[in-house]
Coordinates of C-alpha atoms in Angstrom, one line a residue:
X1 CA 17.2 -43.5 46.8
X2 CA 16.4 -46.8 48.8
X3 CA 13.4 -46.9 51.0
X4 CA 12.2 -49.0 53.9
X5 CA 8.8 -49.5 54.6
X6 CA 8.0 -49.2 58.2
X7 CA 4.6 -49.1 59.9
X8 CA 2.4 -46.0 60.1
X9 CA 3.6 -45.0 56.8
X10 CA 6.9 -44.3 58.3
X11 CA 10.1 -44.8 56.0
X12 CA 13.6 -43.7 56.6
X13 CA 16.3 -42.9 53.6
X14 CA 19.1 -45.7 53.8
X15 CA 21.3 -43.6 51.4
X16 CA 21.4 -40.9 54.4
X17 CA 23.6 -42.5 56.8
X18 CA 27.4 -42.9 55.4
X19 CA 28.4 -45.8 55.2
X20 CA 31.5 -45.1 57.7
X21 CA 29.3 -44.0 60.4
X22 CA 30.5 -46.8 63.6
X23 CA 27.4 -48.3 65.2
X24 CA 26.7 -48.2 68.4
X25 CA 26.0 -51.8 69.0
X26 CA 29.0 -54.2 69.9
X27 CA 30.4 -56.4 67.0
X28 CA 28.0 -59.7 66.6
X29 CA 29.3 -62.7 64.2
X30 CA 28.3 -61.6 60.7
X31 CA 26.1 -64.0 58.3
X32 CA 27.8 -65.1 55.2
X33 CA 25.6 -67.7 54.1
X34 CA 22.7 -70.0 55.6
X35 CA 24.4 -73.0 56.9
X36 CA 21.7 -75.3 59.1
X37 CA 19.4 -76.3 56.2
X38 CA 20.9 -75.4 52.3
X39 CA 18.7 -77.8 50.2
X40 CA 15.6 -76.7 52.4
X41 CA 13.4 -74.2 49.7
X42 CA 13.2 -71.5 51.7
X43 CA 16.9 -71.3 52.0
X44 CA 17.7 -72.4 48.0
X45 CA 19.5 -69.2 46.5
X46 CA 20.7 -67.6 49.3
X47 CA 22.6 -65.2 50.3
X48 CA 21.7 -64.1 46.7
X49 CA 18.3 -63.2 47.6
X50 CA 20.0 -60.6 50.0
X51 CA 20.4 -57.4 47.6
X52 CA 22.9 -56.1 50.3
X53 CA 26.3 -56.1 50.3
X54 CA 27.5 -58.7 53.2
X55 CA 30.4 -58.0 54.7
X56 CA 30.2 -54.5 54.8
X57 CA 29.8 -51.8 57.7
X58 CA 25.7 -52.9 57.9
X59 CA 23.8 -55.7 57.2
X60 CA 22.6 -59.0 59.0
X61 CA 23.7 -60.4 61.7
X62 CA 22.8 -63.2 64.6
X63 CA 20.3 -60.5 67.0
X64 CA 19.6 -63.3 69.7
X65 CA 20.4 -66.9 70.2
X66 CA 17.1 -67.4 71.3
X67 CA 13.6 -66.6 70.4
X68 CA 13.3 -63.1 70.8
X69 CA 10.4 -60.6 69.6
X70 CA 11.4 -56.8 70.1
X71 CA 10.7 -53.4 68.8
X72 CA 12.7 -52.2 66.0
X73 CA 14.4 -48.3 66.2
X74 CA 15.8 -47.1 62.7
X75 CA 18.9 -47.1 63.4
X76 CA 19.0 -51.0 63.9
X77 CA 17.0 -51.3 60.7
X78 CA 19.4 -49.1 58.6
X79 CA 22.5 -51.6 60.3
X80 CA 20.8 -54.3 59.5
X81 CA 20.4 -53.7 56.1
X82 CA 16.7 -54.4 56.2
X83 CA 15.7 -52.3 53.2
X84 CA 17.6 -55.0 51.0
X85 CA 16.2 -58.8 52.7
X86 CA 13.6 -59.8 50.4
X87 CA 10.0 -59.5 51.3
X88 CA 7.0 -62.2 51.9
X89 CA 3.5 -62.0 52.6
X90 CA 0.6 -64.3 53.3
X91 CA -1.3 -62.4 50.8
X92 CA -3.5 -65.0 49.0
X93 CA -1.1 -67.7 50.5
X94 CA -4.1 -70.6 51.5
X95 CA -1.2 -72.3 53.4
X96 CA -1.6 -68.7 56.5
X97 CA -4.8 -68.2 56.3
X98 CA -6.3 -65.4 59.0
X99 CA -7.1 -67.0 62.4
X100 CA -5.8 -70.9 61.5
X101 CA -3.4 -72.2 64.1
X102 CA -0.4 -74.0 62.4
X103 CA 0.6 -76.1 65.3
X104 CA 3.9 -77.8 66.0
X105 CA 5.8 -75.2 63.5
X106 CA 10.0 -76.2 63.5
X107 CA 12.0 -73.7 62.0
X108 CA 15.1 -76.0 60.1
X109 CA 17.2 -73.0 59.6
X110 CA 17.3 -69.3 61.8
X111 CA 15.5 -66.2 60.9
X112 CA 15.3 -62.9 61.1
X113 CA 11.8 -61.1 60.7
X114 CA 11.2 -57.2 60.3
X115 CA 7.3 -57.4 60.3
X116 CA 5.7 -54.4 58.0
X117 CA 2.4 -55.1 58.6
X118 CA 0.0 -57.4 60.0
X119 CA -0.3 -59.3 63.1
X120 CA 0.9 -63.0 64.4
X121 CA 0.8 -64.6 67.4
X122 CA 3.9 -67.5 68.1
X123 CA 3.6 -69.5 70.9
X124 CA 6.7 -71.2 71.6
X125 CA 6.4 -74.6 72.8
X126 CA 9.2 -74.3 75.3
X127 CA 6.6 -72.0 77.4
X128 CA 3.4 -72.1 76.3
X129 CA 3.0 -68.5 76.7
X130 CA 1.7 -66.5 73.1
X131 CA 3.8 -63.6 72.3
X132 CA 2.0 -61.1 69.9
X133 CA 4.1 -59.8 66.5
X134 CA 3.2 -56.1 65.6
X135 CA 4.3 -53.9 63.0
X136 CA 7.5 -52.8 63.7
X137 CA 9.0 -55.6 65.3
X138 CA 12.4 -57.5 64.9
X139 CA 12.1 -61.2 65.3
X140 CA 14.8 -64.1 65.9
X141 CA 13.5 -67.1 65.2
X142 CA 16.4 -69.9 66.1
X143 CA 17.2 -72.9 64.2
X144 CA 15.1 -75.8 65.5
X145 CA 12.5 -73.1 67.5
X146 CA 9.1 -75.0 67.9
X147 CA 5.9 -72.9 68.5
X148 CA 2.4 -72.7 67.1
X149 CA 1.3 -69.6 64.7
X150 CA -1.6 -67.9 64.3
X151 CA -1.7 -65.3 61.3
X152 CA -3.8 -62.4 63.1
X153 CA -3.9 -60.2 60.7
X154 CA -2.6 -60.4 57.0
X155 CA 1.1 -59.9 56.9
X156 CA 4.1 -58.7 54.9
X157 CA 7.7 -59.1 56.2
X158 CA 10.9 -58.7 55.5
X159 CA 13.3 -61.7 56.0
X160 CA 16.4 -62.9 56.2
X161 CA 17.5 -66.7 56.8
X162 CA 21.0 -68.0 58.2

């Protein structure tokens, strides 16, 4: 049995929903591999670090093509296959540290964040305005986004890059 670990000690069983169930969002392009930045580190090894099966009836795929922060609903995590990205945490991690601001931050490839726990605030440079990250949430970051983070709280997410 696969779990997912959701906020408020919430979990859901991935193994529960057949894999021919149709979703009930529209087709989106599927991600086959992370094409904007391969010899960057983070992106090294991919889509290997995705234990998922791409290509199949769930799993990632392009949310927005913008920067986009929004609360997740199980049925998008179970279709994105969120239970198999890999995880990552600022625990011990002196490069997030609680309330430092990391300013200018570029993202050189896209991802997509399902935030566990913790708390982060992103202000994007294109508006200036902070947008607060809660457990819970489904981010898009975009290839080339610019914004300033502060790590809130401690965090742990999953991830996956394209």
């Amino acid at each position: 049995m696969l779990l997912v670990l959701l906020p408020a000690s919430a979990a859901f069983n991935v193994a529960a929903r057949p894999a021919s169930t149709p979703c009930a969002r529209a087709a989106a392009p599927r991600l086959t591999s992370p094409l904007s930045a391969p010899t960057h580190p983070a992106v090294a090894g991919w889509p290997d670090k995705y234990a998922g099966t791409l290509g199949a009836a769930t799993g990632p795929r392009v949310l927005h093509d913008a920067f986009a922060v929004e609360a997740a609903d199980i049925a998008l995590l179970m279709e994105l296959d969120v239970a198999n990205w890999p995880t990552w945490t600022t625990a011990g991690n002196d490069r997030w540290l609680p309330n430092v601001t990391r300013k200018d931050k570029e993202m050189p490839y896209g991802e997509l964040s399902y935030l566990i726990s913790g708390k982060l605030e992103i202000v994007p440079k294109e508006t200036g305005l902070p947008v607060v990250v809660n457990p819970g949430d489904v981010v898009t970051f975009p290839e080339g986004f610019v914004s300033d983070w502060t790590v809130l709280e401690e965090l742990t997410w999953h991830y996956y890059l394209y």
